[in-house]
Short mmCIF file of C-alpha atoms and ligand atoms in Angstrom, two decimals:
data_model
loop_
_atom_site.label_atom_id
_atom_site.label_comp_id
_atom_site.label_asym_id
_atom_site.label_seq_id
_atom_site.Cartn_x
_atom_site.Cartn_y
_atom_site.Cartn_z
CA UNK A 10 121.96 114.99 144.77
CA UNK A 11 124.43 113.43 143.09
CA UNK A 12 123.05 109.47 141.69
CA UNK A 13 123.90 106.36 143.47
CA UNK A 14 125.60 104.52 141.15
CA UNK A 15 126.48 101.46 143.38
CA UNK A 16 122.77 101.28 144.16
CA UNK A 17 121.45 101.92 140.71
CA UNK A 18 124.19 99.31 138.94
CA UNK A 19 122.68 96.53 141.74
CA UNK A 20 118.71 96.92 140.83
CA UNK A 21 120.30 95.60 136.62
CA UNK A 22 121.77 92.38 137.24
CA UNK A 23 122.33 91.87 133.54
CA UNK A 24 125.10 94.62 134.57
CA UNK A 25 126.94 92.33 136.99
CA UNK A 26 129.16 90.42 134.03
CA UNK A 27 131.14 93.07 133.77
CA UNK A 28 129.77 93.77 129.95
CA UNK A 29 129.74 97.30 129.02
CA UNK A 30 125.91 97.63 127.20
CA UNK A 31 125.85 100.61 125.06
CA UNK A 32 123.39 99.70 122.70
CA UNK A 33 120.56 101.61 124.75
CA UNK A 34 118.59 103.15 122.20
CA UNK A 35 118.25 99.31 120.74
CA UNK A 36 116.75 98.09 124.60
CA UNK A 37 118.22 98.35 127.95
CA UNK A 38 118.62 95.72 130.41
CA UNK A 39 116.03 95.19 132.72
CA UNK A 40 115.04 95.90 136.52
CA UNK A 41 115.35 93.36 138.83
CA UNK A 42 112.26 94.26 140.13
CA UNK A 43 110.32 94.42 136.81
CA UNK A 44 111.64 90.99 135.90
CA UNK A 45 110.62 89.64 140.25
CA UNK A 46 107.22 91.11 139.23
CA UNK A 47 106.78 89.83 135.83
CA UNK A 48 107.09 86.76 137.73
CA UNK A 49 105.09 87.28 140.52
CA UNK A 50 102.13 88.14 138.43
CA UNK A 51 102.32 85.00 136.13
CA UNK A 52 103.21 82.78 139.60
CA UNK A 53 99.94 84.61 141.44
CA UNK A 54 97.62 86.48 139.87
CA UNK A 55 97.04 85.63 136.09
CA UNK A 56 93.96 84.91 136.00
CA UNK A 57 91.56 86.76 133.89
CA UNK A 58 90.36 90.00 135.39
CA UNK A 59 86.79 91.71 135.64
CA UNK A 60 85.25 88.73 137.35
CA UNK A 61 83.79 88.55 141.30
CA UNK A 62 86.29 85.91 142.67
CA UNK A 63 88.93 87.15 144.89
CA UNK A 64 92.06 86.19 142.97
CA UNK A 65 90.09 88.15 139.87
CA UNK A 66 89.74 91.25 141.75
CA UNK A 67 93.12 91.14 142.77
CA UNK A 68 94.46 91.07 139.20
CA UNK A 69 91.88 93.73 138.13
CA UNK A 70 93.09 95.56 140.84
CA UNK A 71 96.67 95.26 140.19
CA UNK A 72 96.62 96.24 136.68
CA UNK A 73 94.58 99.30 137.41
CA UNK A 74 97.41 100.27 139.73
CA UNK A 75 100.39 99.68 137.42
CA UNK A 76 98.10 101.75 134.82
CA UNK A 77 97.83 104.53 137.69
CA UNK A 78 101.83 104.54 138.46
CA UNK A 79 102.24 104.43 134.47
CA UNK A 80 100.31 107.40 134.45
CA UNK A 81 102.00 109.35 137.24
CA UNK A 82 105.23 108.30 135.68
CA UNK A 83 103.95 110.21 132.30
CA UNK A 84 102.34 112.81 134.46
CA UNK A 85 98.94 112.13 133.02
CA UNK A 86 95.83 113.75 133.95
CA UNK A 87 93.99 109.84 134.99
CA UNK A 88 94.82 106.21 134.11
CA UNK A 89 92.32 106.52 131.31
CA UNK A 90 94.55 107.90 129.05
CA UNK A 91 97.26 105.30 129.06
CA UNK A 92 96.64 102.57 126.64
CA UNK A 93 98.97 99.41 126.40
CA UNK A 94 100.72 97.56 123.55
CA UNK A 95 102.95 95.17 122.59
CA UNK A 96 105.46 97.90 120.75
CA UNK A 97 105.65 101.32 119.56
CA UNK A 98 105.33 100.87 116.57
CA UNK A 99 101.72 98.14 116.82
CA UNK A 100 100.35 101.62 118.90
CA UNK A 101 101.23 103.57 116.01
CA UNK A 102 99.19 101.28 113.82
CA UNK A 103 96.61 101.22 115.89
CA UNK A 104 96.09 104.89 116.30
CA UNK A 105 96.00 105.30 112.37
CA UNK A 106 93.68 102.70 111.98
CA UNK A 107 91.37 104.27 115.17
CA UNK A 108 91.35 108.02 113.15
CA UNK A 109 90.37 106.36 109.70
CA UNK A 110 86.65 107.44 110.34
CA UNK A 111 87.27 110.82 111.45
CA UNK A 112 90.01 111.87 108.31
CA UNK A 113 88.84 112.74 105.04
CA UNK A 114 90.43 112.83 101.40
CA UNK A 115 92.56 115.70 101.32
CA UNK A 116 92.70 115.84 104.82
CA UNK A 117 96.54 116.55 105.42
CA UNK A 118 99.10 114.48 107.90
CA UNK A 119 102.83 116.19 108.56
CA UNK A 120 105.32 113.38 109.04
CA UNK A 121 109.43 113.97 109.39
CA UNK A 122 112.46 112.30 107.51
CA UNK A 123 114.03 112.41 111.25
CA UNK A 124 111.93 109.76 112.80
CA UNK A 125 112.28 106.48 113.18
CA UNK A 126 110.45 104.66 110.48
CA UNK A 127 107.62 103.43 112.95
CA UNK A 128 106.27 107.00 113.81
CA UNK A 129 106.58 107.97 109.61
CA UNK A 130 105.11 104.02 108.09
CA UNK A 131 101.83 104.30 109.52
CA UNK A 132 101.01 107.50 108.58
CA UNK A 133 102.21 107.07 105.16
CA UNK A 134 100.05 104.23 104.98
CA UNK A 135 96.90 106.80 105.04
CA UNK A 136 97.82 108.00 101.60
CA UNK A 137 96.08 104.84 100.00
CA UNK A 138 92.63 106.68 102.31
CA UNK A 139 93.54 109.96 99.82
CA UNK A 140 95.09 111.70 102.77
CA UNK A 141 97.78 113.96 101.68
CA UNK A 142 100.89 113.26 103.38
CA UNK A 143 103.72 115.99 103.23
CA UNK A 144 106.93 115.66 104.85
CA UNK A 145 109.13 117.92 107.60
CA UNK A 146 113.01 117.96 106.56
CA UNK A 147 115.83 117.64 108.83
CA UNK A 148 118.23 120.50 107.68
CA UNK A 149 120.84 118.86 105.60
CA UNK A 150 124.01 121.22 106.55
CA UNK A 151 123.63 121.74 110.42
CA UNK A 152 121.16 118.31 110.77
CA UNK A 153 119.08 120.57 113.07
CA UNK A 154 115.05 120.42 112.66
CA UNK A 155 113.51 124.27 111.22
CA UNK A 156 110.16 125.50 113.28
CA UNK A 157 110.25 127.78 110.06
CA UNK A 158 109.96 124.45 107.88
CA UNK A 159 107.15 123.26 110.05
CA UNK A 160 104.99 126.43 109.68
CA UNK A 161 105.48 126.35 105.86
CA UNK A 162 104.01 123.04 106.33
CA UNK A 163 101.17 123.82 108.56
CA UNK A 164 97.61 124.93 107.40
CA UNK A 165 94.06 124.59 107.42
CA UNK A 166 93.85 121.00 105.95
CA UNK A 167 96.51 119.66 108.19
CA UNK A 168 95.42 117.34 111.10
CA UNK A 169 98.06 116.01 112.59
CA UNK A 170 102.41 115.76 112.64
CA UNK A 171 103.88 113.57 113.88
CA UNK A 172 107.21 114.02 114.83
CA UNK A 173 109.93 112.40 117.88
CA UNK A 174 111.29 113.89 120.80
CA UNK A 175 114.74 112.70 120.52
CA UNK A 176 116.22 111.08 117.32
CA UNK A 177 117.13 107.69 118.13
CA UNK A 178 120.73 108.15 116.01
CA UNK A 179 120.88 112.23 116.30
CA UNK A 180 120.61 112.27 120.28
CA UNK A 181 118.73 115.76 119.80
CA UNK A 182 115.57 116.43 122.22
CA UNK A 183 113.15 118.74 120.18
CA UNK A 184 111.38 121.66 121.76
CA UNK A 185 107.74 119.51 122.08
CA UNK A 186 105.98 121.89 124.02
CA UNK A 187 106.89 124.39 121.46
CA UNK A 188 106.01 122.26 118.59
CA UNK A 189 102.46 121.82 119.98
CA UNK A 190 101.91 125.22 120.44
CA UNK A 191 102.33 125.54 117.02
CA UNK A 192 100.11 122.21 115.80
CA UNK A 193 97.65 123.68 117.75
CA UNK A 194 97.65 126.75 116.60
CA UNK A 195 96.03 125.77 113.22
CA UNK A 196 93.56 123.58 115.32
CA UNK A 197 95.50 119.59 114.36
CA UNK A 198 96.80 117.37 116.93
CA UNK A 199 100.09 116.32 117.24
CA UNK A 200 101.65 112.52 118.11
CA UNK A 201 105.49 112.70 119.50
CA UNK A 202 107.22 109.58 119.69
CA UNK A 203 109.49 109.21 122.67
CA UNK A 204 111.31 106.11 122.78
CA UNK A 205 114.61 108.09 122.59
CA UNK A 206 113.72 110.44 124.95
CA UNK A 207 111.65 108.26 128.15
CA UNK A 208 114.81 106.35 129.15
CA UNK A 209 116.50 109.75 129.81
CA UNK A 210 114.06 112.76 130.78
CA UNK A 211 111.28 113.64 132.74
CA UNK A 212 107.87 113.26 130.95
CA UNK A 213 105.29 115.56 131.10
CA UNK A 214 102.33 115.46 129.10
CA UNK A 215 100.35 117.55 130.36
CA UNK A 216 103.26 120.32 130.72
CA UNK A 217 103.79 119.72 127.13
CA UNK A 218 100.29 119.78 126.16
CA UNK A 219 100.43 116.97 123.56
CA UNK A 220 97.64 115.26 122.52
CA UNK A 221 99.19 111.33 121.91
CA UNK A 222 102.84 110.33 122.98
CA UNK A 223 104.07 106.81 122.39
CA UNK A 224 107.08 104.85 124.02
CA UNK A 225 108.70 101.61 124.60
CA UNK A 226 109.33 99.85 128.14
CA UNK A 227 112.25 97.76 126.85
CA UNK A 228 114.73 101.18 125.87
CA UNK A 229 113.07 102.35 129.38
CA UNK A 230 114.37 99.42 132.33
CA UNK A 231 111.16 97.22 131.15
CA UNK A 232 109.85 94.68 129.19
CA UNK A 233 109.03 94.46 125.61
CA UNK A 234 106.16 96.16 126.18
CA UNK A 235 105.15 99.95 125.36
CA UNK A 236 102.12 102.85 126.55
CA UNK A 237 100.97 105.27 124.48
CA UNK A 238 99.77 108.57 126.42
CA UNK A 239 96.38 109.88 124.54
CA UNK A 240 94.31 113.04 125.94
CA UNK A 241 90.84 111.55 127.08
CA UNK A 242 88.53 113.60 125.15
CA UNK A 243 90.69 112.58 122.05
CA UNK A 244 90.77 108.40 122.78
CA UNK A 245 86.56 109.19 123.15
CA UNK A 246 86.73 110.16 119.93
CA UNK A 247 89.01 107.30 118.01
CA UNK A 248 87.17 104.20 116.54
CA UNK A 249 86.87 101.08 118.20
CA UNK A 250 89.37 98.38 117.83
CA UNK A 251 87.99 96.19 119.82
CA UNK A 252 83.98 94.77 119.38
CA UNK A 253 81.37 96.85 118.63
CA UNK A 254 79.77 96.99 122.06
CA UNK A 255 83.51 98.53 122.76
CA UNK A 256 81.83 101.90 122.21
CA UNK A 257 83.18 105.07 122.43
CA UNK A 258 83.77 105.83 126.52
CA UNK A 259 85.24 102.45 126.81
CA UNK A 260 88.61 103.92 126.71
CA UNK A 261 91.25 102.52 126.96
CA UNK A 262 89.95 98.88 126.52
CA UNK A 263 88.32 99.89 123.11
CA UNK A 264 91.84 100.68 121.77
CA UNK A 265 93.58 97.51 123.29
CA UNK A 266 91.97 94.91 121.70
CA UNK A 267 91.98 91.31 122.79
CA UNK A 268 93.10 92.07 126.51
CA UNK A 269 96.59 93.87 126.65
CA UNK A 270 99.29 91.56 128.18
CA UNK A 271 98.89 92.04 132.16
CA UNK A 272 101.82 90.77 133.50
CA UNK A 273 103.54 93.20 131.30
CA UNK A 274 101.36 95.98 132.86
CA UNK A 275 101.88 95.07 136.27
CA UNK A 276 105.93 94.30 135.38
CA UNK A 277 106.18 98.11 133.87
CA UNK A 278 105.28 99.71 137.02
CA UNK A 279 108.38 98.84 138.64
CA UNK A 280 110.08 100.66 136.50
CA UNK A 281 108.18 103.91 138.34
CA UNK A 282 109.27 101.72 141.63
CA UNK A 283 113.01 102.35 140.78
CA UNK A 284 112.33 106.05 139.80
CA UNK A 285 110.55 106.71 143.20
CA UNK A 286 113.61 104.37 144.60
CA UNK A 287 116.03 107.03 143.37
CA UNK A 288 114.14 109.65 144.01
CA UNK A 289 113.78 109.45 147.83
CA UNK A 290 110.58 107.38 147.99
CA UNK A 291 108.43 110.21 148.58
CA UNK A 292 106.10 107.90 145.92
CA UNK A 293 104.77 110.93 143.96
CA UNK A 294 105.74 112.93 140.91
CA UNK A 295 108.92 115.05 142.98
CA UNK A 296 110.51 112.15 143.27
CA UNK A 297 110.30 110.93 139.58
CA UNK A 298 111.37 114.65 139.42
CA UNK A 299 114.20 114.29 141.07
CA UNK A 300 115.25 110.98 139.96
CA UNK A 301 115.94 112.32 136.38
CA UNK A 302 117.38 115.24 137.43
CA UNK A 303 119.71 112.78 139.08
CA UNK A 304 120.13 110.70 135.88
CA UNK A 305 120.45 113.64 133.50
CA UNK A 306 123.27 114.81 135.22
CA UNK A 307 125.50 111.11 135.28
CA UNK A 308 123.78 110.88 131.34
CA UNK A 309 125.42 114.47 130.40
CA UNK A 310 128.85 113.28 131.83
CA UNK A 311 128.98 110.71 130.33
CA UNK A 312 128.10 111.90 126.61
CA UNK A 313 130.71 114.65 127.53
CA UNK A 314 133.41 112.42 127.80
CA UNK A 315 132.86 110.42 125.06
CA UNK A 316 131.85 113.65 122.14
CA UNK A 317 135.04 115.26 123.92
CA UNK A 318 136.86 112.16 122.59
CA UNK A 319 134.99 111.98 119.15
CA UNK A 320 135.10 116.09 118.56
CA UNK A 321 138.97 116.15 119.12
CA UNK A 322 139.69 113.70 115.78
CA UNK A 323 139.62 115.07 112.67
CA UNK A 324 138.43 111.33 110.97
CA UNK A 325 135.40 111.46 112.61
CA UNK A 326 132.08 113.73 112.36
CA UNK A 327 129.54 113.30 114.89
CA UNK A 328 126.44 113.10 113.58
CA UNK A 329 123.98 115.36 115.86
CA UNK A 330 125.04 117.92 117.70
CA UNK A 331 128.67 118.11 119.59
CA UNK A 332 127.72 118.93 122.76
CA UNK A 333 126.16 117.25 125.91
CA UNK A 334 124.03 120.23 127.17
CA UNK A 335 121.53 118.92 129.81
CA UNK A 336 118.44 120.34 126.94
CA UNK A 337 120.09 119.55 124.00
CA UNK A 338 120.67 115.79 123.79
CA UNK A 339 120.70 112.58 125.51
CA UNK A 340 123.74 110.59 125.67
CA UNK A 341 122.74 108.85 122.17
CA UNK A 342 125.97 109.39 119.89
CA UNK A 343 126.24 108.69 116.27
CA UNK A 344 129.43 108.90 114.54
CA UNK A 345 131.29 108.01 111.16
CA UNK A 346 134.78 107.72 110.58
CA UNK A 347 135.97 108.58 107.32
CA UNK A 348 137.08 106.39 104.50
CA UNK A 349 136.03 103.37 107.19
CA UNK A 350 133.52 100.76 107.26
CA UNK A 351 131.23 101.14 110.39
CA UNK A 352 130.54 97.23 110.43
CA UNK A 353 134.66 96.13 110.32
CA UNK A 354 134.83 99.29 113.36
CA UNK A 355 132.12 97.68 115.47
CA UNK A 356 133.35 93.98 115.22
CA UNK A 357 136.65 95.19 116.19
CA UNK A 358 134.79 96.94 119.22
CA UNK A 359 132.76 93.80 119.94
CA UNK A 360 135.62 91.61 120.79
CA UNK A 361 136.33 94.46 123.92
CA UNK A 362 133.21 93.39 125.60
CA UNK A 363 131.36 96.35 125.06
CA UNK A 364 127.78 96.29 122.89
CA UNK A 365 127.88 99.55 120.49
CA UNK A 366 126.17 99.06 117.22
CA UNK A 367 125.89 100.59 113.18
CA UNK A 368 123.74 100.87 110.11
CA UNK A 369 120.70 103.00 109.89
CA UNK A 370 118.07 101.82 113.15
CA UNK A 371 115.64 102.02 111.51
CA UNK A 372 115.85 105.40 111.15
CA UNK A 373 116.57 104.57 106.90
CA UNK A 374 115.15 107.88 105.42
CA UNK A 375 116.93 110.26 108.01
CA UNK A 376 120.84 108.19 107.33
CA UNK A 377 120.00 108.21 103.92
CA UNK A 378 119.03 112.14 103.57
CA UNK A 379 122.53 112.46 104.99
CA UNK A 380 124.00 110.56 103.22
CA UNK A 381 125.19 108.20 105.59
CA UNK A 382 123.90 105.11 104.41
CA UNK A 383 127.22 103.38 102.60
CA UNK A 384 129.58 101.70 104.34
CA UNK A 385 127.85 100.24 107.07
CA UNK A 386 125.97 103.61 107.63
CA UNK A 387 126.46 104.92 111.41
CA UNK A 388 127.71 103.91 114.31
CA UNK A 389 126.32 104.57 117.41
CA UNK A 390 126.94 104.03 121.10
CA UNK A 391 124.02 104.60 123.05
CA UNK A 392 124.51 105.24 126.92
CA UNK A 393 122.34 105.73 130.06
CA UNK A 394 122.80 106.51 133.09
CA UNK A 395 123.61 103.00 134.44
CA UNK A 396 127.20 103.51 132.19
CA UNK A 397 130.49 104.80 134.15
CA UNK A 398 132.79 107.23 132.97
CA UNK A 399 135.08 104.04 133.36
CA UNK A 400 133.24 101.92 130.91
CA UNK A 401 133.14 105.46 128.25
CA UNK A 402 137.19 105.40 128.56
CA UNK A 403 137.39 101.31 127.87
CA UNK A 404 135.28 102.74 124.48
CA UNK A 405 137.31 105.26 123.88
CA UNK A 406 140.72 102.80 124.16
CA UNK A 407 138.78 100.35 121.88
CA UNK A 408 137.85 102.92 119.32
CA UNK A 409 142.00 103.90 119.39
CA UNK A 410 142.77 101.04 118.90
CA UNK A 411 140.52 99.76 115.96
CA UNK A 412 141.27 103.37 114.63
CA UNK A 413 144.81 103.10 114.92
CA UNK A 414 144.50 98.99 113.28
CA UNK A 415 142.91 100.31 109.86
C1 PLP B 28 112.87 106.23 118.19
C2 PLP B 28 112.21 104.89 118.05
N1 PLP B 28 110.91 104.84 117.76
C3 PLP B 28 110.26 103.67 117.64
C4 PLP B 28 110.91 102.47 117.79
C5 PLP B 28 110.14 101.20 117.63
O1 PLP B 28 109.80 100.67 118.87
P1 PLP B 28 109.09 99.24 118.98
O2 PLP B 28 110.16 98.22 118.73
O3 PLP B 28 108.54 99.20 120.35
O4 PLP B 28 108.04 99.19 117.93
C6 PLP B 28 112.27 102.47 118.07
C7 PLP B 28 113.01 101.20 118.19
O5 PLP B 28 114.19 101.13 117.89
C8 PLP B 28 112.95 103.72 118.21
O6 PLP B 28 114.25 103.78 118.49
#
């Protein structure tokens, strides 16, 4: 099936000013439906939960729904394992914080120079505990990740890597499943961040078999506003955040502490709404199934067009791979044109009424092992599926023409 476009443009009405938004990978624009239930929630239900009055038990029973279509949307084994946040990277620090008890001096923690900065900080911020932290290196020539690279790593002392799923500038999905195998294999755990990847791809957890996996609603249709996935028998295990009567079952309120934000929750779930929505509304995982083989499709013809544009000028390198293959990248594209300043490109771009974006995202030690980080460092135009081929050609006449005003 072939996606809806006029339907899926009208559920964004951010989209409706004729503003092409391709700074994705920075946040989306939102559902109308998360926004209508945002609202509704604050308008009707928020009140605190747990308690025996009826509007209570409504709220209680709304957020343990939006935590249930959160964790179909994830394809999570039961709404236990999804714990909220504010952000990606606060469930990051969390999570360090919650293993402090359970890592010893020595112990050994695998982090990239290809994430962004929030899956690499916390970690790094163990070392003051005396855990060893060693470090996974992007490939400097071909800017592909090595599984070789990893296994050097790898070995008895190590207890966990951390590593993305997509690169937020390089667009690349990594082989997750894969890379768990191989955590596993020496018997650590293994935390993926997916904020690059959600908006884009299916997620499966449990396919995948990894153990914590972290994202952000606002890149994703939502709010500002994030889950991170954890396997049950590994939240049991974390610290408490939370009180001490918070004990260890009390998962996942022991690792949200001071009540997560439930208007948020309940908001979130409409993003799985408008998944099911495109789906069919067969309201279980198929259609989620389908919808992103829907949106992969639209996402790889768009990034088509536009690396087809970027490949055929010899001033430009893309930086990530070239091509739009459906298991290769999302429609994330980073580019630099030589001997030109990426901030004087986008400002020329800006006045076009379209939203692309440069520098490093946060992603400083991966631009600067590249040696990218001069001049404005990247730029980037980040698409989704919501984008038209249309609005990729006004990019591509914008890009001429700043090119062709150097
Ligand atoms: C790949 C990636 N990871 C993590 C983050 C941080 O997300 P948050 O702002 O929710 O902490 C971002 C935000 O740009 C990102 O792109």
């Amino acid at each position: 099936m072939a996606l809806d476009l006029a339907f899926v443009r009208s559920q964004f009405p951010a989209l409706a000013d004729g503003f092409a938004y391709m700074d994705n990978a920075g946040g989306s624009v939102v559902l109308r439906n998360v926004a209508e239930r945002v609202g509704d929630y604050l308008l009707t239900t928020s009140v605190q939960t747990g308690a025996s009055y009826a509007h209570s038990q409504r709220a209680t029973a709304r957020l343990a729904e939006a935590r249930a279509r959160i964790a179909l949307m994830l394809n999570a084994g039961r709404p236990e394992e999804i714990v909220l946040g504010p952000s990606t990277t606060v469930l990051c620090q969390n999570l360090a914080r919650a293993m402090l008890s359970r890592l010893k001096p020595g112990d050994e923690i695998i982090v990239t120079d290809f994430d962004h900065e929030s899956n690499i900080g916390p970690w790094r911020w163990l070392e003051r505990f005396g855990i060893v932290i060693r470090e996974w290196k992007i490939g400097r020539d071909d800017v592909e990740i090595d599984l070789a690279a990893l296994d050097a790593l790898l070995g008895e002392r190590t207890r966990l890597v951390a590593v993305t799923h997509a690169s937020n500038i390089l667009g690349t999905i990594n082989p997750v499943a894969e890379i768990a195998r191989r955590v596993h294999a020496v018997g650590a755990e293994i935390i993926v961040d997916a904020v690059a990847y959600a908006p884009h791809r299916v997620v499966d957890v449990t396919g995948w078999d990894v153990d914590y996996y972290v994202f952000s609603f606002y890149k994703t249709y939502g709010p500002h506003f994030a889950v991170m996935y954890g396997k049950y028998d590994k939240l049991v295990e974390l610290d408490t955040l939370y009180h001490y009567f918070y004990e260890r079952d009390k998962v996942p309120a022991k690792l949200e502490p001071g009540n997560t934000n439930y208007e948020l929750a309940w908001g979130s779930a409409g993003i799985v709404d408008y998944l099911d929505a495109l789906g069919g509304r067969t309201g279980d995982r198929a259609a989620i199934v389908r919808a992103f083989d829907d949106i992969a499709a639209q996402e790889v013809a768009l990034a088509d067009r536009l690396l087809g544009f970027l490949g055929s000028r010899n001033d430009i390198r893309i930086v990530g791979r070239p091509d739009a293959g459906i298991d290769r990248r999302v429609p994330t594209v980073s580019f630099k044109v030589e001997g030109a300043n990426s901030a004087d490109l986008v400002h020329k771009v800006d006045r076009e009424q379209i939203g692309i974006r440069h520098g490093d995202f946060h992603s400083r030690r991966l631009v600067e092992a590249l040696g990218l980080a001069d001049e404005g460092g990247v730029m980037r135009a980040s698409l989704v599926h919501y984008n038209t081929l249309e609005e990729v050609d006004r990019l591509i006449a914008a890009l001429e023409r700043a090119l062709a005003g150097r």
